[in-house]
Coordinates of N, CA and C in Angstrom, one line a residue:
X224 N 76.7 148.2 160.7 CA 76.1 146.8 160.4 C 75.9 146.6 158.9
X225 N 75.4 147.6 158.3 CA 75.2 147.5 156.8 C 76.5 147.3 156.1
X226 N 77.6 148.1 156.5 CA 78.9 147.9 155.8 C 79.4 146.6 156.0
X227 N 79.3 146.0 157.3 CA 79.8 144.7 157.6 C 79.1 143.6 156.7
X228 N 77.8 143.8 156.6 CA 77.0 142.8 155.8 C 77.4 142.8 154.4
X229 N 77.7 144.0 153.8 CA 78.1 144.2 152.4 C 79.4 143.5 152.2
X230 N 80.4 143.6 153.2 CA 81.7 143.0 153.0 C 81.6 141.5 153.0
X231 N 80.7 141.0 153.9 CA 80.6 139.5 153.9 C 79.9 139.0 152.6
X232 N 79.0 139.8 152.1 CA 78.3 139.4 150.9 C 79.3 139.4 149.7
X233 N 80.1 140.5 149.7 CA 81.1 140.6 148.6 C 82.1 139.5 148.7
X234 N 82.5 139.1 149.9 CA 83.5 138.1 150.1 C 82.9 136.7 149.6
X235 N 81.7 136.4 150.0 CA 81.1 135.2 149.5 C 81.0 135.2 148.0
X236 N 80.6 136.4 147.4 CA 80.5 136.5 146.0 C 81.8 136.2 145.3
X237 N 82.9 136.8 145.9 CA 84.2 136.6 145.3 C 84.7 135.2 145.4
X238 N 84.4 134.5 146.5 CA 84.7 133.1 146.7 C 84.0 132.3 145.7
X239 N 82.7 132.5 145.6 CA 81.9 131.7 144.6 C 82.4 131.9 143.2
X240 N 82.7 133.2 142.9 CA 83.2 133.5 141.5 C 84.5 132.8 141.3
X241 N 85.4 132.7 142.3 CA 86.7 132.1 142.1 C 86.5 130.6 141.9
X242 N 85.5 130.0 142.6 CA 85.2 128.6 142.4 C 84.7 128.3 141.0
X243 N 83.8 129.1 140.5 CA 83.2 129.0 139.2 C 84.3 129.2 138.1
X244 N 85.2 130.2 138.4 CA 86.3 130.5 137.4 C 87.2 129.3 137.3
X245 N 87.6 128.7 138.5 CA 88.5 127.6 138.5 C 87.8 126.3 137.8
X246 N 86.5 126.2 138.1 CA 85.8 125.0 137.5 C 85.8 125.2 136.0
X247 N 85.5 126.4 135.5 CA 85.4 126.6 134.0 C 86.8 126.3 133.4
X248 N 87.9 126.8 134.0 CA 89.2 126.5 133.5 C 89.5 125.0 133.4
X249 N 89.1 124.3 134.5 CA 89.4 122.9 134.6 C 88.6 122.1 133.6
X250 N 87.3 122.4 133.4 CA 86.5 121.7 132.4 C 87.0 122.1 131.0
X251 N 87.4 123.3 130.8 CA 87.9 123.7 129.5 C 89.2 123.0 129.2
X252 N 90.1 122.8 130.1 CA 91.3 122.1 129.9 C 91.0 120.6 129.5
X253 N 90.1 120.0 130.2 CA 89.7 118.6 129.9 C 89.2 118.5 128.5
X254 N 88.3 119.4 128.1 CA 87.7 119.4 126.7 C 88.8 119.7 125.7
X255 N 89.6 120.7 125.9 CA 90.6 121.2 125.0 C 91.6 120.1 124.7
X256 N 92.2 119.6 125.8 CA 93.3 118.6 125.6 C 92.7 117.2 125.2
X257 N 91.5 116.9 125.8 CA 90.8 115.7 125.4 C 90.5 115.6 123.9
X258 N 90.1 116.8 123.4 CA 89.8 116.8 121.9 C 91.0 116.5 121.1
X259 N 92.2 117.1 121.5 CA 93.4 116.8 120.7 C 93.8 115.4 120.8
X260 N 93.7 114.8 122.0 CA 94.1 113.4 122.2 C 93.2 112.5 121.4
X261 N 91.9 112.8 121.4 CA 90.9 112.0 120.6 C 91.2 112.1 119.2
X262 N 91.6 113.3 118.7 CA 91.9 113.5 117.3 C 93.2 112.7 116.9
X263 N 94.2 112.7 117.8 CA 95.4 112.0 117.5 C 95.2 110.5 117.4
X264 N 94.3 110.0 118.2 CA 94.0 108.6 118.1 C 93.3 108.1 116.9
X265 N 92.5 109.0 116.3 CA 91.7 108.6 115.2 C 92.1 109.2 113.8
X266 N 92.7 110.4 113.8 CA 93.1 111.0 112.6 C 94.6 111.1 112.3
X267 N 94.9 111.2 111.0 CA 96.3 111.5 110.6 C 96.3 112.7 109.7
X268 N 97.3 113.6 109.9 CA 97.4 114.7 109.0 C 98.2 114.4 107.7
X269 N 97.7 114.8 106.6 CA 98.4 114.6 105.3 C 98.5 115.9 104.6
X270 N 99.6 116.1 103.8 CA 99.7 117.2 102.9 C 99.6 116.7 101.5
X271 N 98.7 117.3 100.7 CA 98.4 116.8 99.3 C 99.4 117.5 98.4
X272 N 100.3 116.7 97.8 CA 101.4 117.2 97.0 C 101.1 117.7 95.6
X273 N 100.0 117.3 95.0 CA 99.7 117.7 93.7 C 98.3 118.4 93.6
X274 N 98.0 118.9 92.4 CA 96.7 119.5 92.2 C 95.7 118.6 91.6
X275 N 95.9 117.2 91.7 CA 95.0 116.3 91.0 C 93.6 116.2 91.7
X276 N 93.5 116.8 92.9 CA 92.2 116.8 93.6 C 91.6 118.1 93.7
X277 N 92.1 119.1 92.9 CA 91.5 120.4 92.9 C 90.2 120.3 92.1
X278 N 89.2 121.1 92.4 CA 89.2 122.2 93.4 C 88.8 121.7 94.8
X279 N 88.5 120.4 95.0 CA 88.1 119.9 96.3 C 89.2 120.1 97.3
X280 N 90.5 119.7 96.9 CA 91.6 119.9 97.8 C 92.7 120.5 97.0
X281 N 93.2 121.7 97.4 CA 94.2 122.4 96.6 C 95.6 121.8 96.9
X282 N 96.5 122.0 96.0 CA 97.9 121.5 96.1 C 98.5 122.2 97.4
X283 N 99.2 121.4 98.2 CA 99.8 121.8 99.4 C 98.8 121.9 100.6
X284 N 97.6 121.6 100.4 CA 96.6 121.7 101.5 C 96.8 120.6 102.5
X285 N 96.5 120.8 103.8 CA 96.6 119.8 104.8 C 95.2 119.3 105.1
X286 N 95.1 118.0 105.1 CA 93.8 117.3 105.4 C 93.9 116.4 106.6
X287 N 92.8 116.1 107.2 CA 92.7 115.2 108.3 C 92.0 113.9 107.8
X288 N 92.7 112.8 107.9 CA 92.2 111.5 107.4 C 92.0 110.5 108.5
X289 N 90.8 110.0 108.5 CA 90.5 109.0 109.6 C 91.1 107.6 109.3
X290 N 91.7 107.1 110.3 CA 92.4 105.7 110.1 C 91.2 104.7 110.1
X291 N 91.0 104.1 108.9 CA 89.9 103.1 108.7 C 90.5 101.9 108.0
X292 N 89.7 100.9 108.1 CA 90.0 99.6 107.3 C 89.5 99.8 105.9
X293 N 90.2 99.2 104.9 CA 89.7 99.3 103.5 C 88.3 98.8 103.3
X294 N 87.9 97.9 104.1 CA 86.5 97.3 103.9 C 85.4 98.4 104.2
X295 N 85.7 99.5 104.9 CA 84.8 100.5 105.2 C 84.6 101.5 104.1
X296 N 85.4 101.5 103.1 CA 85.4 102.5 102.1 C 84.2 102.3 101.1
X297 N 83.6 103.4 100.8 CA 82.4 103.4 99.9 C 82.7 104.3 98.7
X298 N 81.9 104.2 97.6 CA 82.0 105.1 96.5 C 81.9 106.6 97.0
X299 N 82.7 107.4 96.4 CA 82.6 108.9 96.7 C 83.6 109.3 97.7
X300 N 84.2 108.3 98.5 CA 85.2 108.6 99.5 C 86.5 109.1 98.9
X301 N 87.1 110.0 99.6 CA 88.5 110.4 99.2 C 89.4 109.7 100.1
X302 N 90.3 108.9 99.6 CA 91.2 108.1 100.4 C 92.7 108.4 100.2
X303 N 93.4 108.0 101.3 CA 94.9 108.0 101.2 C 95.3 106.6 101.1
X304 N 96.1 106.3 100.1 CA 96.5 104.9 99.8 C 97.9 104.8 99.3
X305 N 98.5 103.6 99.4 CA 99.8 103.4 98.9 C 99.8 102.0 98.1
X306 N 100.3 102.1 96.9 CA 100.4 100.9 96.1 C 101.6 100.9 95.3
X307 N 102.4 99.8 95.3 CA 103.7 99.7 94.6 C 103.6 100.0 93.1
X308 N 102.4 99.6 92.5 CA 102.3 99.9 91.0 C 102.1 101.3 90.7
X309 N 101.7 102.1 91.7 CA 101.5 103.5 91.5 C 102.7 104.3 92.0
X310 N 103.7 103.7 92.5 CA 104.9 104.4 92.9 C 105.3 104.2 94.4
X311 N 104.4 103.5 95.1 CA 104.7 103.2 96.5 C 104.8 104.4 97.4
X312 N 104.1 105.5 97.0 CA 104.1 106.7 97.8 C 102.6 107.0 98.2
X313 N 102.4 107.6 99.4 CA 101.0 108.0 99.7 C 100.3 108.9 98.7
X314 N 99.2 108.5 98.2 CA 98.4 109.3 97.2 C 97.0 109.5 97.7
X315 N 96.4 110.6 97.2 CA 95.0 111.0 97.6 C 94.2 111.0 96.3
X316 N 93.1 110.2 96.3 CA 92.2 110.1 95.1 C 90.8 109.8 95.7
X317 N 89.8 110.0 94.7 CA 88.4 109.7 95.1 C 88.0 108.3 94.5
X318 N 87.3 107.5 95.3 CA 86.8 106.2 94.9 C 85.6 106.4 94.1
X319 N 85.6 105.9 92.9 CA 84.4 106.0 92.0 C 83.8 104.6 91.7
X320 N 84.6 103.6 92.0 CA 84.1 102.2 91.7 C 84.6 101.2 92.7
X321 N 83.8 100.2 93.1 CA 84.2 99.2 94.0 C 84.0 97.8 93.2
X322 N 84.4 96.7 93.9 CA 84.4 95.4 93.3 C 83.1 95.1 92.6
X323 N 83.2 94.7 91.3 CA 82.1 94.3 90.5 C 81.5 95.4 89.7
X324 N 81.9 96.7 89.9 CA 81.4 97.8 89.1 C 82.0 97.8 87.7
X325 N 81.1 98.3 86.8 CA 81.6 98.6 85.4 C 81.6 100.1 85.3
X326 N 82.8 100.6 85.1 CA 83.0 102.1 85.0 C 83.3 102.4 83.6
X327 N 82.6 103.5 83.1 CA 82.8 103.9 81.7 C 82.7 105.4 81.6
X328 N 83.3 106.0 80.6 CA 83.2 107.4 80.3 C 83.5 107.7 78.8
X329 N 82.8 108.5 78.2 CA 81.8 109.4 78.8 C 80.5 109.2 78.0
X330 N 79.3 109.6 78.6 CA 78.1 109.7 77.9 C 78.1 110.9 77.0
X331 N 77.0 111.0 76.2 CA 76.9 112.2 75.3 C 76.9 113.5 76.1
X332 N 76.5 113.4 77.3 CA 76.5 114.6 78.2 C 77.8 114.8 78.9
X333 N 78.7 113.9 78.6 CA 80.1 114.0 79.2 C 80.2 113.4 80.6
X334 N 79.2 112.5 81.0 CA 79.2 112.0 82.4 C 79.9 110.7 82.5
X335 N 80.4 110.4 83.7 CA 80.9 109.1 84.1 C 79.7 108.2 84.4
X336 N 79.8 106.9 84.0 CA 78.7 106.0 84.4 C 79.2 104.8 85.2
X337 N 78.4 104.4 86.2 CA 78.7 103.3 87.0 C 77.6 102.3 86.8
X338 N 78.0 101.1 86.3 CA 77.0 100.1 85.9 C 75.8 100.6 85.1
X339 N 76.2 101.5 84.2 CA 75.3 102.1 83.2 C 74.5 103.3 83.7
X340 N 74.7 103.7 85.0 CA 74.0 104.8 85.6 C 74.9 106.1 85.5
X341 N 74.5 107.1 84.9 CA 75.2 108.4 84.8 C 75.4 109.0 86.2
X342 N 76.5 109.5 86.5 CA 76.8 110.1 87.9 C 77.1 111.6 87.7
X343 N 76.3 112.3 88.5 CA 76.6 113.8 88.6 C 77.8 114.0 89.5
X344 N 78.8 114.8 89.0 CA 80.0 115.0 89.7 C 80.3 116.5 89.8
X345 N 79.6 117.2 90.7 CA 79.7 118.7 90.8 C 81.1 119.1 91.4
X346 N 81.9 118.2 91.9 CA 83.2 118.5 92.5 C 84.3 118.6 91.5
X347 N 84.0 118.3 90.2 CA 85.1 118.2 89.2 C 85.6 119.6 88.9
X348 N 86.9 119.6 88.5 CA 87.5 120.9 88.0 C 87.0 121.2 86.6
X349 N 86.6 122.4 86.4 CA 86.1 122.8 85.0 C 84.7 122.3 84.7
X350 N 84.3 122.7 83.5 CA 82.9 122.3 83.1 C 82.9 121.3 81.9
X351 N 84.0 120.7 81.6 CA 84.1 119.8 80.5 C 83.6 118.4 80.9
X352 N 83.9 117.4 80.0 CA 83.5 116.1 80.3 C 84.2 115.5 81.5
X353 N 83.6 114.4 82.1 CA 84.2 113.8 83.3 C 85.6 113.2 83.1
X354 N 86.0 113.1 81.8 CA 87.3 112.6 81.5 C 87.6 113.1 80.1
X355 N 88.8 113.7 79.9 CA 89.1 114.1 78.5 C 89.4 113.0 77.5
X356 N 89.6 111.8 78.1 CA 89.8 110.6 77.3 C 88.8 109.5 77.7
X357 N 88.1 108.9 76.8 CA 87.1 107.9 77.1 C 87.8 106.6 77.6
X358 N 87.1 105.9 78.4 CA 87.7 104.6 79.0 C 86.6 103.7 79.5
X359 N 86.9 102.4 79.6 CA 86.0 101.4 80.3 C 86.8 100.5 81.1
X360 N 86.2 100.1 82.2 CA 86.9 99.2 83.1 C 85.9 98.4 84.0
X361 N 86.3 97.2 84.3 CA 85.5 96.4 85.3 C 86.3 96.2 86.5
X362 N 85.8 96.6 87.7 CA 86.6 96.5 88.9 C 86.6 95.1 89.5
X363 N 87.7 94.5 89.7 CA 87.7 93.2 90.3 C 87.2 93.2 91.7
X364 N 86.8 92.0 92.2 CA 86.3 91.9 93.6 C 87.4 92.3 94.6
X365 N 87.1 93.1 95.6 CA 88.1 93.5 96.6 C 88.9 94.6 96.2
X366 N 88.6 95.3 95.0 CA 89.5 96.3 94.5 C 88.7 97.7 94.5
X367 N 89.4 98.8 94.3 CA 88.8 100.1 94.2 C 89.3 100.8 93.0
X368 N 88.4 101.5 92.3 CA 88.8 102.3 91.1 C 88.8 103.8 91.5
X369 N 90.0 104.4 91.3 CA 90.3 105.7 91.9 C 90.5 106.8 90.8
X370 N 89.9 107.9 90.9 CA 90.1 109.0 90.0 C 90.4 110.3 90.8
X371 N 91.1 111.3 90.2 CA 91.3 112.6 90.8 C 90.1 113.5 90.4
X372 N 89.9 114.5 91.1 CA 88.8 115.5 90.7 C 89.2 116.4 89.6
X373 N 90.5 116.6 89.4 CA 91.0 117.4 88.3 C 91.4 116.4 87.2
X374 N 90.4 115.9 86.5 CA 90.6 114.8 85.6 C 91.6 115.0 84.4
X375 N 91.8 116.3 84.0 CA 92.8 116.5 83.0 C 94.2 116.6 83.5
X376 N 94.4 116.5 84.8 CA 95.7 116.6 85.4 C 95.9 115.7 86.6
X377 N 95.4 114.4 86.4 CA 95.5 113.4 87.4 C 96.0 112.1 86.9
X378 N 97.0 111.6 87.5 CA 97.5 110.2 87.1 C 96.8 109.3 88.1
X379 N 95.8 108.6 87.6 CA 94.9 107.8 88.4 C 94.7 106.4 87.7
X380 N 93.6 105.8 88.1 CA 93.3 104.4 87.5 C 93.3 104.4 86.0
X381 N 93.0 105.5 85.4 CA 92.9 105.5 83.9 C 94.3 105.2 83.3
X382 N 95.4 105.6 84.0 CA 96.7 105.4 83.5 C 97.1 104.0 83.6
X383 N 96.5 103.2 84.5 CA 96.9 101.8 84.8 C 95.9 100.8 84.3
X384 N 95.1 101.2 83.3 CA 94.0 100.3 82.8 C 94.6 99.0 82.2
X385 N 95.8 99.1 81.7 CA 96.4 97.8 81.1 C 97.0 96.9 82.1
X386 N 97.0 97.4 83.4 CA 97.6 96.5 84.4 C 96.7 95.3 84.7
X387 N 97.1 94.4 85.4 CA 96.4 93.2 85.7 C 95.0 93.4 86.4
X388 N 95.0 94.5 87.2 CA 93.7 94.8 87.9 C 92.9 95.9 87.3
X389 N 93.2 96.2 86.0 CA 92.4 97.2 85.3 C 92.4 98.6 85.9
X390 N 93.6 98.9 86.5 CA 93.7 100.2 87.1 C 93.3 100.4 88.5
X391 N 92.8 99.3 89.1 CA 92.2 99.4 90.4 C 93.3 99.0 91.5
X392 N 93.1 99.3 92.7 CA 94.0 99.0 93.8 C 93.2 98.2 94.8
X393 N 93.9 97.3 95.6 CA 93.2 96.5 96.6 C 92.7 97.4 97.8
X394 N 91.6 97.0 98.4 CA 91.1 97.8 99.5 C 92.2 97.8 100.6
X395 N 93.0 96.8 100.7 CA 94.1 96.8 101.8 C 95.1 97.9 101.6
X396 N 95.1 98.5 100.4 CA 96.1 99.5 100.1 C 95.7 100.9 100.8
X397 N 94.5 101.0 101.2 CA 93.9 102.2 101.8 C 94.4 102.3 103.2
X398 N 95.0 103.5 103.5 CA 95.5 103.8 104.9 C 94.5 104.6 105.7
X399 N 93.8 105.5 105.0 CA 92.8 106.4 105.7 C 91.8 107.0 104.7
X400 N 90.8 107.6 105.3 CA 89.7 108.3 104.5 C 89.7 109.8 104.9
X401 N 89.8 110.6 104.0 CA 89.9 112.1 104.2 C 88.5 112.6 104.7
X402 N 88.5 113.2 105.9 CA 87.3 113.7 106.5 C 87.1 115.2 106.5
X403 N 88.3 115.9 106.5 CA 88.2 117.3 106.6 C 89.4 118.0 106.0
X404 N 89.3 119.2 105.6 CA 90.4 120.1 105.2 C 90.8 120.9 106.5
X405 N 92.1 120.9 106.8 CA 92.6 121.6 108.0 C 93.4 122.9 107.7
X406 N 93.9 123.0 106.5 CA 94.7 124.1 106.1 C 94.7 124.2 104.5
X407 N 94.7 125.4 104.0 CA 94.7 126.8 104.6 C 93.4 127.1 105.3
X408 N 93.4 128.1 106.1 CA 92.2 128.5 106.9 C 91.0 128.7 106.1
X409 N 91.2 129.3 104.9 CA 90.0 129.7 104.1 C 89.3 128.5 103.6
X410 N 89.9 127.3 103.6 CA 89.3 126.1 103.0 C 88.9 125.1 104.1
X411 N 89.0 125.4 105.4 CA 88.7 124.5 106.5 C 87.3 124.0 106.4
X412 N 87.1 122.8 106.5 CA 85.7 122.2 106.4 C 85.6 120.7 106.3
X413 N 84.5 120.2 106.6 CA 84.3 118.7 106.5 C 83.9 118.3 105.1
X414 N 84.5 117.2 104.6 CA 84.2 116.7 103.3 C 82.8 116.2 103.2
X415 N 82.1 116.7 102.2 CA 80.7 116.2 102.0 C 80.7 115.0 101.1
X416 N 79.8 114.0 101.5 CA 79.6 112.8 100.7 C 78.8 113.2 99.4
X417 N 79.3 112.8 98.2 CA 78.5 113.2 97.0 C 77.1 112.5 97.0
X418 N 76.1 113.3 96.7 CA 74.8 112.8 96.7 C 74.5 111.8 95.6
X419 N 75.2 111.9 94.5 CA 75.0 111.0 93.4 C 75.3 109.5 93.8
X420 N 76.3 109.4 94.7 CA 76.7 108.0 95.0 C 75.8 107.4 96.1
X421 N 75.1 108.2 96.8 CA 74.3 107.7 97.9 C 73.1 106.9 97.4
X422 N 72.7 107.1 96.1 CA 71.6 106.4 95.5 C 72.0 105.0 95.0
X423 N 73.3 104.8 94.9 CA 73.8 103.5 94.4 C 73.9 102.5 95.4
X424 N 73.8 101.2 95.1 CA 73.9 100.1 96.1 C 75.1 100.3 97.0
X425 N 74.9 100.1 98.3 CA 76.0 100.3 99.3 C 76.0 101.7 99.9
X426 N 75.4 102.7 99.1 CA 75.4 104.0 99.6 C 76.7 104.7 99.8
X427 N 76.8 105.7 100.7 CA 78.0 106.4 101.0 C 78.4 106.1 102.5
X428 N 79.6 106.4 102.8 CA 80.1 106.2 104.2 C 79.7 107.4 105.1
X429 N 79.7 107.2 106.4 CA 79.4 108.2 107.3 C 80.7 108.9 107.8
X430 N 80.7 110.2 108.0 CA 82.0 110.9 108.4 C 82.3 110.5 109.8
X431 N 83.6 110.6 110.2 CA 84.1 110.3 111.5 C 83.7 111.4 112.5
X432 N 84.2 111.3 113.7 CA 83.9 112.3 114.7 C 84.6 113.6 114.7
X433 N 84.9 114.1 113.5 CA 85.6 115.3 113.3 C 84.8 116.5 113.9
X434 N 83.5 116.5 113.7 CA 82.7 117.6 114.2 C 82.6 117.7 115.7
X435 N 82.3 116.6 116.4 CA 82.4 116.6 117.9 C 83.7 116.9 118.5
X436 N 84.8 116.5 117.8 CA 86.2 116.8 118.2 C 86.4 118.3 118.1
X437 N 86.0 118.9 117.0 CA 86.2 120.3 116.8 C 85.4 121.1 117.9
X438 N 84.2 120.6 118.1 CA 83.3 121.3 119.1 C 83.9 121.2 120.5
X439 N 84.5 120.1 120.9 CA 85.2 120.0 122.2 C 86.3 120.9 122.3
X440 N 87.2 121.0 121.3 CA 88.4 121.9 121.3 C 87.9 123.3 121.4
X441 N 87.0 123.8 120.6 CA 86.5 125.1 120.6 C 85.9 125.5 121.9
X442 N 85.0 124.6 122.4 CA 84.3 124.9 123.7 C 85.3 124.9 124.8
X443 N 86.3 124.0 124.8 CA 87.3 124.1 125.8 C 88.1 125.4 125.8
X444 N 88.5 125.8 124.6 CA 89.2 127.1 124.5 C 88.4 128.3 125.1
X445 N 87.1 128.3 124.8 CA 86.2 129.4 125.3 C 86.2 129.4 126.8
X446 N 86.0 128.2 127.4 CA 85.9 128.1 128.8 C 87.2 128.5 129.5
X447 N 88.3 128.1 128.9 CA 89.6 128.5 129.5 C 89.7 130.0 129.5
X448 N 89.4 130.7 128.4 CA 89.5 132.1 128.3 C 88.6 132.8 129.2
X449 N 87.3 132.4 129.2 CA 86.3 133.0 130.1 C 86.7 132.9 131.6
X450 N 87.1 131.6 132.0 CA 87.5 131.4 133.4 C 88.7 132.2 133.8
X451 N 89.7 132.2 132.9 CA 91.0 133.0 133.2 C 90.7 134.5 133.2
X452 N 89.8 135.0 132.5 CA 89.5 136.4 132.4 C 88.7 136.9 133.6
X453 N 88.0 136.0 134.3 CA 87.2 136.4 135.4 C 87.9 137.0 136.5
X454 N 89.1 136.4 136.9 CA 89.9 136.9 138.0 C 90.2 138.4 137.9
X455 N 90.9 138.8 136.8 CA 91.3 140.2 136.6 C 90.1 141.2 136.6
X456 N 89.0 140.7 135.9 CA 87.8 141.5 135.9 C 87.2 141.7 137.3
X457 N 87.1 140.6 138.0 CA 86.6 140.7 139.4 C 87.4 141.7 140.3
X458 N 88.7 141.6 140.2 CA 89.6 142.5 141.0 C 89.4 143.9 140.6
X459 N 89.3 144.2 139.3 CA 89.1 145.6 138.8 C 87.8 146.1 139.4
X460 N 86.7 145.3 139.3 CA 85.4 145.7 139.8 C 85.5 146.0 141.3
X461 N 86.2 145.1 142.0 CA 86.3 145.3 143.5 C 87.1 146.6 143.8
X462 N 88.1 147.0 143.0 CA 88.9 148.2 143.3 C 88.0 149.4 143.0
X463 N 87.1 149.3 142.0 CA 86.2 150.4 141.7 C 85.3 150.7 142.8
X464 N 84.7 149.6 143.4 CA 83.8 149.7 144.5 C 84.5 150.4 145.7
X465 N 85.8 149.9 145.9 CA 86.5 150.5 147.1 C 86.8 152.0 146.9

């Protein structure tokens, strides 16, 4: 009688374990695949072809850029844009000025100023001034003033200061906003919004759903692995009991 009861108990346990294993795999697949579909709808991958954004983004790095309208862009954002004056190829730069801003460089301390306010830029390459060459510009309404983080090796708005728009590009030229680095693995991470820009009128933008998407994909992968591993482990345990 005891042996029969144990067999029934073990049978119910294996059945329940199989159900939970299948459920974990099913939920994991939904999260894993759903995360990738979600990302595909919102983000675009880009490869940065130059070192103009180092050290923030290295040359050849892959980034995930959220598809946004140019009207959503704020100071401090790193954007992907295309403008015929700049060569009509996708480029990646940081927004330092929006319509109406007066941009100048540099102060005695070597800082960039926006409407007379010095801006701390900890993301810049090297410890020198914010620009090796001084400049001034007023950003027209509806335009964006763009600079690379590697100021001594970046062809940006400073090169186009004599153009009709004083080196700026229209907001409509923006295709996406960079939210995260995806490759190489050692640099993977979400882009931080510069604190210095958050104190200026308009503040900084909010990151897209890259964190919940990543969490969904990772959680899904874990559930799939755990659920799939349960079956072999349960059978091995049963053989040991036998």
